[in-house]
CSV table of C-alpha atoms in Angstrom, one decimal:
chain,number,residue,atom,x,y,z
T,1,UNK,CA,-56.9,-44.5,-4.5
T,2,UNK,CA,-54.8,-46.7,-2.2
T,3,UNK,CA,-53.4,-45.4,1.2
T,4,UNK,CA,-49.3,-45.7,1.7
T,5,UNK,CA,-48.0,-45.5,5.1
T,6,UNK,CA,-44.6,-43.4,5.1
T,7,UNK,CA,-42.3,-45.7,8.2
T,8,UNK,CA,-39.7,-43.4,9.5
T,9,UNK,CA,-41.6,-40.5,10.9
T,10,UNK,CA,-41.3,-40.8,14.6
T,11,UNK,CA,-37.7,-41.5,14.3
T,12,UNK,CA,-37.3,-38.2,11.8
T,13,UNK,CA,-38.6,-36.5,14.6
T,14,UNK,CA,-36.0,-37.7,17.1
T,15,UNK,CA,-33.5,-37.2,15.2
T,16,UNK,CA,-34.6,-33.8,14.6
T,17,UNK,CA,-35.1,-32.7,18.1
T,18,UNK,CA,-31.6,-33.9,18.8
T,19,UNK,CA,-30.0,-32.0,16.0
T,20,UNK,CA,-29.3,-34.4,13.7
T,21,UNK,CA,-30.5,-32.7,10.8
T,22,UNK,CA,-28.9,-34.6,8.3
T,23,UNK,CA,-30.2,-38.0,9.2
T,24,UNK,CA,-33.3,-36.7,9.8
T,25,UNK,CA,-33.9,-34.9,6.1
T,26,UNK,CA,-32.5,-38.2,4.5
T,27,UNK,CA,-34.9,-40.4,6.2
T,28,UNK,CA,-37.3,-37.8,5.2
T,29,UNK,CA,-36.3,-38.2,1.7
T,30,UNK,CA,-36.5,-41.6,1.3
T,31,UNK,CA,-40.0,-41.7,3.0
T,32,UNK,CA,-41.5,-39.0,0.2
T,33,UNK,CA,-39.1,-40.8,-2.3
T,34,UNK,CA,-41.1,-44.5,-1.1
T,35,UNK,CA,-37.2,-46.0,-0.1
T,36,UNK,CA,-37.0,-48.0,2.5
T,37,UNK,CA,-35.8,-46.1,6.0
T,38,UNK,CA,-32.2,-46.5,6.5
T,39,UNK,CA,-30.7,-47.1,10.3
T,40,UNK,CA,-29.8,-44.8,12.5
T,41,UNK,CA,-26.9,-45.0,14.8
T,42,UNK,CA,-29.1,-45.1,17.7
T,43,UNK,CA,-31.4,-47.6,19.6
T,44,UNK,CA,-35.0,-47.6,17.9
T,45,UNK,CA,-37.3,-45.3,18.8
T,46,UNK,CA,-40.9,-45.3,18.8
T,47,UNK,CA,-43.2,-42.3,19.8
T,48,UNK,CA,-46.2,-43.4,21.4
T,49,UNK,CA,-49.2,-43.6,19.5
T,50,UNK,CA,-47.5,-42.4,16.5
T,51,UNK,CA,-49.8,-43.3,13.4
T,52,UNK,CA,-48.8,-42.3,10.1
T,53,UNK,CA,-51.8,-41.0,8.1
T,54,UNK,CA,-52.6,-41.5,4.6
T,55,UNK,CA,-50.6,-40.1,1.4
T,56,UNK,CA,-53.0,-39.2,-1.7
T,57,UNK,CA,-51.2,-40.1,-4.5
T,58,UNK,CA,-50.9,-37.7,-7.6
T,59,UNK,CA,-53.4,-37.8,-10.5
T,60,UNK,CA,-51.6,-39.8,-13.8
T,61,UNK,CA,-51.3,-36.2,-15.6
T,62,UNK,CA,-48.9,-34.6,-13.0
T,63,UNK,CA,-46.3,-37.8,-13.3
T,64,UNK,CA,-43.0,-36.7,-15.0
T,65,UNK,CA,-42.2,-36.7,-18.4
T,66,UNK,CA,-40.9,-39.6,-20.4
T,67,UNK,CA,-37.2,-39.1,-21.0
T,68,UNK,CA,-34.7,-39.3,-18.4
T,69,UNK,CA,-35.2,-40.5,-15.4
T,70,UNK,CA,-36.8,-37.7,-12.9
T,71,UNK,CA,-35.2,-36.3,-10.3
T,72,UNK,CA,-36.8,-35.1,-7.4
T,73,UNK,CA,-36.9,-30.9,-7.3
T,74,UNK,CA,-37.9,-28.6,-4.5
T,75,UNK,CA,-40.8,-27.2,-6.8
T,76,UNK,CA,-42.2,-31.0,-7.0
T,77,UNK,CA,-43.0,-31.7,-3.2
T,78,UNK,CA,-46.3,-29.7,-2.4
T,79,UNK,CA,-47.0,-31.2,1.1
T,80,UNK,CA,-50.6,-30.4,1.5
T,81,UNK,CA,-50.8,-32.4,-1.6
T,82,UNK,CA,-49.2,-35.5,-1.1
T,83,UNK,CA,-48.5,-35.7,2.7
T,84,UNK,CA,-50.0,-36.8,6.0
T,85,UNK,CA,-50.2,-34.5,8.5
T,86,UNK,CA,-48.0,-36.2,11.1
T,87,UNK,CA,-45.2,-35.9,7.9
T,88,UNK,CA,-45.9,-31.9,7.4
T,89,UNK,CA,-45.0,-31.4,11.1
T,90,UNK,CA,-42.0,-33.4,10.9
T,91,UNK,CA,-40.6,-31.6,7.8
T,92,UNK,CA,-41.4,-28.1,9.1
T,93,UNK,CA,-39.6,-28.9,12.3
T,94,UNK,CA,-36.6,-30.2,10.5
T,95,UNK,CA,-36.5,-27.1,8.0
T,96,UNK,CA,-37.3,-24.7,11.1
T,97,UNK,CA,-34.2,-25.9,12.6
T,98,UNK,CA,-31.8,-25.6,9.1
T,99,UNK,CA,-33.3,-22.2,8.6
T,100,UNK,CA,-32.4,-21.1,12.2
T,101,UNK,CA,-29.3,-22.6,11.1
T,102,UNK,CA,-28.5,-21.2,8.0
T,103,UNK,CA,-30.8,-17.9,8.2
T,104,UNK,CA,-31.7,-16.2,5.1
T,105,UNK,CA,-30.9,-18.7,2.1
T,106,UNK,CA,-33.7,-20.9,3.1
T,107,UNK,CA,-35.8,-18.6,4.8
T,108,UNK,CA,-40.1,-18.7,4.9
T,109,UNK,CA,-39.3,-22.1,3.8
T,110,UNK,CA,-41.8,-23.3,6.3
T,111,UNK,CA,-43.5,-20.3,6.9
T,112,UNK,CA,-47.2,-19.7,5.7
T,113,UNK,CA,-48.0,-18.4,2.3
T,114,UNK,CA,-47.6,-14.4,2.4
T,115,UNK,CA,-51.5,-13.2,2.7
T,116,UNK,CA,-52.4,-10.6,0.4
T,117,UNK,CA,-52.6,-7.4,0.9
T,118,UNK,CA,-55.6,-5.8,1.7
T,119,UNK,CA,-57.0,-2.6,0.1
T,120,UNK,CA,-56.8,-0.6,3.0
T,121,UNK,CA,-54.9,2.6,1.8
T,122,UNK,CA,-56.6,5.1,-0.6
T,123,UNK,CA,-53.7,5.0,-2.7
T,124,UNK,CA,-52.5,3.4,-5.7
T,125,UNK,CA,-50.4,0.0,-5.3
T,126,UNK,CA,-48.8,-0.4,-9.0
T,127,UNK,CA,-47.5,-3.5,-11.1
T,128,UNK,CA,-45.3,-2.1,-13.1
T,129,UNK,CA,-42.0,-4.1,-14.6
T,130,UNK,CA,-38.5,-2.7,-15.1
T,131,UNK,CA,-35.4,-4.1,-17.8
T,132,UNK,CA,-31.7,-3.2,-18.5
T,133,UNK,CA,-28.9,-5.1,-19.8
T,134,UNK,CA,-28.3,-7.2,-16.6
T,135,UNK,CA,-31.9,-8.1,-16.9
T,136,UNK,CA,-35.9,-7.3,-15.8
T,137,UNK,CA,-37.4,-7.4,-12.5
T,138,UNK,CA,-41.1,-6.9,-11.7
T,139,UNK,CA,-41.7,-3.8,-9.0
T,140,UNK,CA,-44.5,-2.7,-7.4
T,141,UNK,CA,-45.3,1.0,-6.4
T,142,UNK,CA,-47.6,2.8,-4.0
T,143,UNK,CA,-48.4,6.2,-5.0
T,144,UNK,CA,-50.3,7.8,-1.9
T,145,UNK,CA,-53.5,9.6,-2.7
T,146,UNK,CA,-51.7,12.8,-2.1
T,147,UNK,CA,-49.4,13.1,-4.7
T,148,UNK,CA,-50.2,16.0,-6.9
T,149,UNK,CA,-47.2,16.1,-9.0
T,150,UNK,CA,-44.8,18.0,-7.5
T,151,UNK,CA,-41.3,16.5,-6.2
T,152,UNK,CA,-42.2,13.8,-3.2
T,153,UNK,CA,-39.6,11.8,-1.7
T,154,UNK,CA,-38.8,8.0,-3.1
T,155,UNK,CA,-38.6,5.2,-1.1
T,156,UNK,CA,-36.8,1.6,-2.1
T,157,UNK,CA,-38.0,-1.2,0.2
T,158,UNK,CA,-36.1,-5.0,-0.7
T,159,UNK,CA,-37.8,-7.8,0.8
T,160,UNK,CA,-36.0,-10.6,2.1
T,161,UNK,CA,-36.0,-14.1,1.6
T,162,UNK,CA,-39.4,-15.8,0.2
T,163,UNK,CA,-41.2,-12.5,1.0
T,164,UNK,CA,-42.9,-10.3,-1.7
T,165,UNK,CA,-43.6,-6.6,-2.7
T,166,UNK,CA,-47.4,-7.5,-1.6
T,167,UNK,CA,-45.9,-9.3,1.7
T,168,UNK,CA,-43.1,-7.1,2.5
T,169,UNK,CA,-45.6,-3.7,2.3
T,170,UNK,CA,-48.2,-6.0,4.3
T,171,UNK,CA,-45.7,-6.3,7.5
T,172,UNK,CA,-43.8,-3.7,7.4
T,173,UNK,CA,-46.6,-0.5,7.3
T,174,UNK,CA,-45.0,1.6,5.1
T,175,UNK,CA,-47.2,2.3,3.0
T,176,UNK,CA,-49.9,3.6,5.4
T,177,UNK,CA,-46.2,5.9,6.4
T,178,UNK,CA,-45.8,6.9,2.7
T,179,UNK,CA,-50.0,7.9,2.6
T,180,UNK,CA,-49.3,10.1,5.7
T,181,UNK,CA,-46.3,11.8,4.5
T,182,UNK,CA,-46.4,11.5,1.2
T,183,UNK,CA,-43.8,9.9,-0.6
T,184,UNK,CA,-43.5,7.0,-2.9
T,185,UNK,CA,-42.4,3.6,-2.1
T,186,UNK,CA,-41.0,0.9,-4.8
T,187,UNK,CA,-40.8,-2.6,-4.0
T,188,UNK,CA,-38.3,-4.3,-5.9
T,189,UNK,CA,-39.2,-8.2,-6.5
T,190,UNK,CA,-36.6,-11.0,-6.7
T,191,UNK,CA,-37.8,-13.9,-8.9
T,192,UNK,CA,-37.2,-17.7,-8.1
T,193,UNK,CA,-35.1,-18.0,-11.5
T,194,UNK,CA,-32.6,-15.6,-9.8
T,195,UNK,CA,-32.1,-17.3,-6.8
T,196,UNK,CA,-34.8,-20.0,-5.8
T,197,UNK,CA,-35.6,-18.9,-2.5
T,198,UNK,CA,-36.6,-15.3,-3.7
T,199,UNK,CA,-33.4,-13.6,-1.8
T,200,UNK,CA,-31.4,-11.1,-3.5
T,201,UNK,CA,-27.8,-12.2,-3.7
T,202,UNK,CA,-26.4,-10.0,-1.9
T,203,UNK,CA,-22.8,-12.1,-1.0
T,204,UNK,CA,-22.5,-12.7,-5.2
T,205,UNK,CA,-19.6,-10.4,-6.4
T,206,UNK,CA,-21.1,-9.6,-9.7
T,207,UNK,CA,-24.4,-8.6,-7.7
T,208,UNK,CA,-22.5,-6.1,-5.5
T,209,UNK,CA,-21.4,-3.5,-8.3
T,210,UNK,CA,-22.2,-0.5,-9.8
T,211,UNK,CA,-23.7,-0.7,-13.1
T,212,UNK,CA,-23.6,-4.9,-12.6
T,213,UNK,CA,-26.2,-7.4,-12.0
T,214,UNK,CA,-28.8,-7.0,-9.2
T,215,UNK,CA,-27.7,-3.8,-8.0
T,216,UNK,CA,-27.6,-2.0,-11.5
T,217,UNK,CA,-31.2,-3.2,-11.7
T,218,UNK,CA,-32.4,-2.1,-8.1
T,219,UNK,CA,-30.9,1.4,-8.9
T,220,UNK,CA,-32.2,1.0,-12.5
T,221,UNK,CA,-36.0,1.3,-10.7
T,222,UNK,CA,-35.2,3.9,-9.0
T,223,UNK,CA,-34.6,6.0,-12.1
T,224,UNK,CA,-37.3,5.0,-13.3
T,225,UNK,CA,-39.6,6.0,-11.2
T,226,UNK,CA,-38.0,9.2,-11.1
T,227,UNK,CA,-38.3,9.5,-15.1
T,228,UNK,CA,-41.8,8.7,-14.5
T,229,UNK,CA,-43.1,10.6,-11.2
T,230,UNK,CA,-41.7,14.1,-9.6
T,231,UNK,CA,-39.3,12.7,-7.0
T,232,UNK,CA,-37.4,15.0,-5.1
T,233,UNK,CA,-33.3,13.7,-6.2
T,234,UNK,CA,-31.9,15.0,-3.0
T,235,UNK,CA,-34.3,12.7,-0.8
T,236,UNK,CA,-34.3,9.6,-2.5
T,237,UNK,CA,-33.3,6.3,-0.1
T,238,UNK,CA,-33.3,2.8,0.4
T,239,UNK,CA,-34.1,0.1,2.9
T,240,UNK,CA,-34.4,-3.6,3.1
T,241,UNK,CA,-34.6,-6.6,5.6
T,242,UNK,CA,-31.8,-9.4,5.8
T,243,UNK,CA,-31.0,-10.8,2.7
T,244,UNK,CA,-32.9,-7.1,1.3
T,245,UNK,CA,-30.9,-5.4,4.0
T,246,UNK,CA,-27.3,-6.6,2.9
T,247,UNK,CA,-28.6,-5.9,-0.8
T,248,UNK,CA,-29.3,-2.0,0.6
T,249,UNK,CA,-26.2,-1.8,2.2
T,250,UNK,CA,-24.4,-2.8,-1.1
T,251,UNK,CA,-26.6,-0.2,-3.0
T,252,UNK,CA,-25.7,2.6,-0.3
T,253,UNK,CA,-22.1,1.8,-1.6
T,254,UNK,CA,-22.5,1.6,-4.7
T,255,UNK,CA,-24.5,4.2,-5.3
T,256,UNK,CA,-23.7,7.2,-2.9
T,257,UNK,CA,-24.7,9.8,-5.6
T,258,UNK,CA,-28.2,8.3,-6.1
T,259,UNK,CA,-29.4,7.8,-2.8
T,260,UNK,CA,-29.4,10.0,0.2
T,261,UNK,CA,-29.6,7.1,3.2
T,262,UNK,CA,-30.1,3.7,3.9
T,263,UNK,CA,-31.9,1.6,6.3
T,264,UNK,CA,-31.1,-2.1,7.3
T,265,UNK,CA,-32.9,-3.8,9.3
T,266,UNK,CA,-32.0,-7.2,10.4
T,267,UNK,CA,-28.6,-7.5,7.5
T,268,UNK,CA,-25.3,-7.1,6.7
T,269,UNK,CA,-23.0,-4.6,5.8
T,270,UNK,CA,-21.8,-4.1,2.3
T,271,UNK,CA,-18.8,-6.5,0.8
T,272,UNK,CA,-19.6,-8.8,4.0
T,273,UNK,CA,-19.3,-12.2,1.9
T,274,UNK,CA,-18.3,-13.0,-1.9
T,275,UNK,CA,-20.0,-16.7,-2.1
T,276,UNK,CA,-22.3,-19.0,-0.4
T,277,UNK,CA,-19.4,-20.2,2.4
T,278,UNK,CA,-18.8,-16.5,3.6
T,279,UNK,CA,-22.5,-15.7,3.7
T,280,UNK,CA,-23.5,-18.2,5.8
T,281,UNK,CA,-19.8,-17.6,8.1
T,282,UNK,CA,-21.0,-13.7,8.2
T,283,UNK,CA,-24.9,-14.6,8.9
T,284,UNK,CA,-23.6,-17.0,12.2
T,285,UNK,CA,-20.7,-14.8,12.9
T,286,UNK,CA,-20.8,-11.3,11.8
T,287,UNK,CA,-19.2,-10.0,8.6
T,288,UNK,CA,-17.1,-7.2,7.9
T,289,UNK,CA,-17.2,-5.7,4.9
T,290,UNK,CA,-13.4,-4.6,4.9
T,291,UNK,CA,-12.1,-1.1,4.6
T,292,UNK,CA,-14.7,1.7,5.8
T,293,UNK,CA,-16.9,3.3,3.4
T,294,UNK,CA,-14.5,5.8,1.5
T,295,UNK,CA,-18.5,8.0,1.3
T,296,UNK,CA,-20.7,6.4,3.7
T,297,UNK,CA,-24.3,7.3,3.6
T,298,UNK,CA,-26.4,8.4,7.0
T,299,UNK,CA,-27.3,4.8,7.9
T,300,UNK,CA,-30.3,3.8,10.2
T,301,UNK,CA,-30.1,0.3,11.4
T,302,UNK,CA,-32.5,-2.2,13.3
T,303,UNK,CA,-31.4,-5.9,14.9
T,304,UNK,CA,-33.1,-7.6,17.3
T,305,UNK,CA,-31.0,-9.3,20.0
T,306,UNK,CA,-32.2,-12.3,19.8
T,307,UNK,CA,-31.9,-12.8,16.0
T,308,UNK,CA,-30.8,-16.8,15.8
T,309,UNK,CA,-30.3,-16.2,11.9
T,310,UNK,CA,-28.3,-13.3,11.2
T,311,UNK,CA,-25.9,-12.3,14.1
T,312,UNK,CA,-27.0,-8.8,15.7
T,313,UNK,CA,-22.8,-8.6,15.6
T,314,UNK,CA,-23.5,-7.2,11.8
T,315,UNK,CA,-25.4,-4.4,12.8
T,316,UNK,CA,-22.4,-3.6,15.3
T,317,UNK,CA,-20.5,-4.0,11.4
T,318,UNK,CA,-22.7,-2.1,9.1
T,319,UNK,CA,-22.0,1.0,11.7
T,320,UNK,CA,-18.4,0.5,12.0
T,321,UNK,CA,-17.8,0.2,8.4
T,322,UNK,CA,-19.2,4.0,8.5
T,323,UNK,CA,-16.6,5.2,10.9
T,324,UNK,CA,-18.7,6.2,13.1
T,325,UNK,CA,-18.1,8.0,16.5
T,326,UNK,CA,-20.7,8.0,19.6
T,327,UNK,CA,-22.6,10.9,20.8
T,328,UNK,CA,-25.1,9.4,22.9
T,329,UNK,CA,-27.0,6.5,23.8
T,330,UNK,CA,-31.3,6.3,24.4
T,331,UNK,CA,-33.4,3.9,25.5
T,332,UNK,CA,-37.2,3.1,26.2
T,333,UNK,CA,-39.9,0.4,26.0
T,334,UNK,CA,-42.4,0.1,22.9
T,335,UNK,CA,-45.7,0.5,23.3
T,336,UNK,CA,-45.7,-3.5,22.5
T,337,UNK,CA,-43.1,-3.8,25.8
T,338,UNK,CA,-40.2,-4.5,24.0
T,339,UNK,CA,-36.9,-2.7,25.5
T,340,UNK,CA,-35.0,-0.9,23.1
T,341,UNK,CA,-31.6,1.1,22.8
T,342,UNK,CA,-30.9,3.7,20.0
T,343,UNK,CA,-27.1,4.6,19.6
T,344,UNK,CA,-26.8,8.0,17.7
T,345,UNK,CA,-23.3,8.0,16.3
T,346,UNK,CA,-21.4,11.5,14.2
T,347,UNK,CA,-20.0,11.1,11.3
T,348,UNK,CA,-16.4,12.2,9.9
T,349,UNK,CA,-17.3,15.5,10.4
T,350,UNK,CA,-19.0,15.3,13.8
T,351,UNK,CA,-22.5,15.5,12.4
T,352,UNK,CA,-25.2,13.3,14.3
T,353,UNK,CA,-25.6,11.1,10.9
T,354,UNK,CA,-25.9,7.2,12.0
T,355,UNK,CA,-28.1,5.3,14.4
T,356,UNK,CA,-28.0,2.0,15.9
T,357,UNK,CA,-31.5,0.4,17.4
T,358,UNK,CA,-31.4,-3.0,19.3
T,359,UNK,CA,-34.4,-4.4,20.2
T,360,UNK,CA,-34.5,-6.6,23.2
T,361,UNK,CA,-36.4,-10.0,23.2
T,362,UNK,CA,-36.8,-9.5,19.4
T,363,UNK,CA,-35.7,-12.0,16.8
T,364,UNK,CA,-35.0,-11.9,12.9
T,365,UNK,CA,-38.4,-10.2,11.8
T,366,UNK,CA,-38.8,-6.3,11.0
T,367,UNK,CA,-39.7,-4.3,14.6
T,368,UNK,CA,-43.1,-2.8,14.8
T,369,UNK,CA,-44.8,-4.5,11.6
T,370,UNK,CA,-48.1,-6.2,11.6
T,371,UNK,CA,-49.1,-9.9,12.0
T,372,UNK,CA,-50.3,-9.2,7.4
T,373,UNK,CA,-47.4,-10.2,6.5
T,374,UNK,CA,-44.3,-12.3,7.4
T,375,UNK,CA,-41.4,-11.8,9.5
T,376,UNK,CA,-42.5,-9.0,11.8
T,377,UNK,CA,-42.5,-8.4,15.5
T,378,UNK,CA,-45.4,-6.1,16.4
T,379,UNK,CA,-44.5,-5.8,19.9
T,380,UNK,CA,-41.2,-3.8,18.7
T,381,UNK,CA,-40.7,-0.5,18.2
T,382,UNK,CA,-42.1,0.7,14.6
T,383,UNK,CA,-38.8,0.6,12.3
T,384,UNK,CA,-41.4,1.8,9.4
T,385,UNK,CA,-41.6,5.1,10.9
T,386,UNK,CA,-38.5,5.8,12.7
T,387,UNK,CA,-36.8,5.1,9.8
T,388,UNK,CA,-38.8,7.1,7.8
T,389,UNK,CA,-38.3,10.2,10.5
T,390,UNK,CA,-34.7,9.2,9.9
T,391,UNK,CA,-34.5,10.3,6.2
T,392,UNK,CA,-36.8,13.0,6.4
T,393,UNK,CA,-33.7,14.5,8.7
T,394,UNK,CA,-30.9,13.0,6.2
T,395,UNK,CA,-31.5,14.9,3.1
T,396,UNK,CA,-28.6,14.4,0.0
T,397,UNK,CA,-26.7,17.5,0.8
T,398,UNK,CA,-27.1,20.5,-2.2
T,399,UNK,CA,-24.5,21.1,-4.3
């Protein structure tokens, strides 16, 4: 097998680390694609000691089809396949820097693979697959080894962007909550055929409805757990981080009469973009979602101040859209050392019913979760359990 040497790398690099992204990725492009490297408009630039290393080639059996000419896909560049190391690096660093850029669209892009999750709760973790008219969506459920048939709570947890059901109840601990206190948690999973980076699409209009794509599928596995298990209908709630978070906050609208209260950690409020262009304005800026609620649910959310991906200023939105007031302000230091402040806000009627936690130092990754799975900050306060504590006091009101 002969060695290539891929030219260009240093200078990729450079152009990375001055934010020139664009130049950077097409130089990168045209290395993998074996083009020559196109100039720069800058002197040259050579990084000491820079060596490429050597590209192994693809066996003959994984070349493209005969037909029409091949065009290069996301899904076709495995770098631990077919790249030198000092090529990986440079990639990652220029896809770090678009993801910080454009957040949740491309995120985990150049994270690890999610790890799996151990077997370390005495429950069951379930496969189980759901379909409707808008479509099927695999789901996975934890039934703690408690359950004995009577009515239990149910818990919807949406994962964000490139994360999993496996991944997502890795990092975030709730299950080990759920086997404590005994409620079910479903994990809704996005598939790449719906949106190739595995986020829900939460700024797609059709997604945002009742009874309509993504959201009449989400709420769809939430009956049907219910059809299946004893849940409890008056405590039944949903939570999700970034692009899973905006997704919750459009299923708390759409759905008022089916769930009880919502947690977001790390998203957007509901109705805060409509395509691509106003999801990535909202992520950078902070979206509003328009007119406040007309039945906002008791809401519970989490930001980190430092998120770089989506703007703590939606956190600020997802509680105004409820029409909030202020009763009082907290704050304290997790066990981890992170500063926090909890805002605990009445609703129309003067009932405590919303909080708002900002975590200090903390960037886009769910407070309090575990170094098993991905986008977490263990040194935060644990969002698992407070916003479990949080729904355990927000009950759908009896009718």
């Amino acid at each position: 097998m002969r060695n290539l040497r891929l030219p260009g790398m240093a200078e990729a690099t450079r152009l990375t680390r001055e934010g020139r992204l664009g130049e950077a990725m097409a130089l990168i492009q045209r290395a993998v694609r074996g083009g020559p490297a196109a100039e720069t408009h800058a002197e040259p630039h050579a990084e000491p000691g820079a060596r490429p290393g050597p590209v192994r080639l693809p066996p003959p059996d994984a070349a493209p089809p005969a037909g029409p000419a091949h065009r290069f896909k996301p899904a076709d560049f495995k770098p631990a396949d077919f790249m030198p190391a000092d090529l990986q690096e440079t990639l990652r660093e220029a896809l770090r820097e678009v993801g910080r850029k454009v957040g949740p669209l491309f995120e985990g892009v150049t994270e690890p693979a999610p790890r799996p999750r151990p077997d370390s709760e005495p429950g069951r973790f379930l496969d189980l697959s759901f379909a409707n008219a808008e479509g099927q969506r695999a789901y996975k459920l934890y039934v703690p080894s408690g359950y004995d048939g009577r009515p239990v709570p149910l818990v919807l947890m949406l994962h964000g962007c490139t994360q999993n059901p496996d991944d997502f109840a890795a990092g975030t601990g709730m299950n080990g909550v759920a086997e404590a206190e005994t409620f079910l948690v479903a994990y809704p999973a996005q598939t790449a055929a719906a949106n190739h980076a595995r986020c829900w699409n939460w700024f797609v209009t059709a997604d945002q409805r009742r009874d309509q794509g993504e959201a009449a599928l989400i709420a769809g596995i939430a009956r049907a757990v219910m059809a299946e298990y004893a849940v409890d209908a008056a405590r039944v709630y949903v939570a999700g981080l970034s692009a899973g978070g905006a997704a919750a906050a459009n299923l708390a609208a759409a759905y008022p009469d089916l769930f009880a209260a919502v947690g977001i950690h790390s998203g957007l409020c509901a109705g805060a973009a409509h395509d691509l262009p106003s999801a990535l304005r909202a992520m950078r800026q902070g979206g509003e979602g328009g007119a406040p609620l007309r039945d906002p649910l008791p809401t519970i959310v989490f930001h980190g101040d430092q998120d770089g991906t989506v703007h703590p200023r939606n956190g600020e939105a997802i509680i105004a859209a409820t029409g909030a007031t202020p009763l009082r302000e907290e704050a304290g230091v997790s066990s981890g050392g992170r500063a926090w402040r909890r805002s605990i806000l009445a609703d129309r009627r003067g009932r405590p019913a919303h909080e708002h936690w900002v975590v200090e130092g903390s960037g886009h990754a769910w407070s309090g979760g575990t170094a098993a799975g991905s986008y977490t900050d263990p040194q935060g306060p644990d969002a698992a359990r407070e916003m479990w504590r949080f729904f355990r006091e927000h009950p759908k009101p009896r009718r």
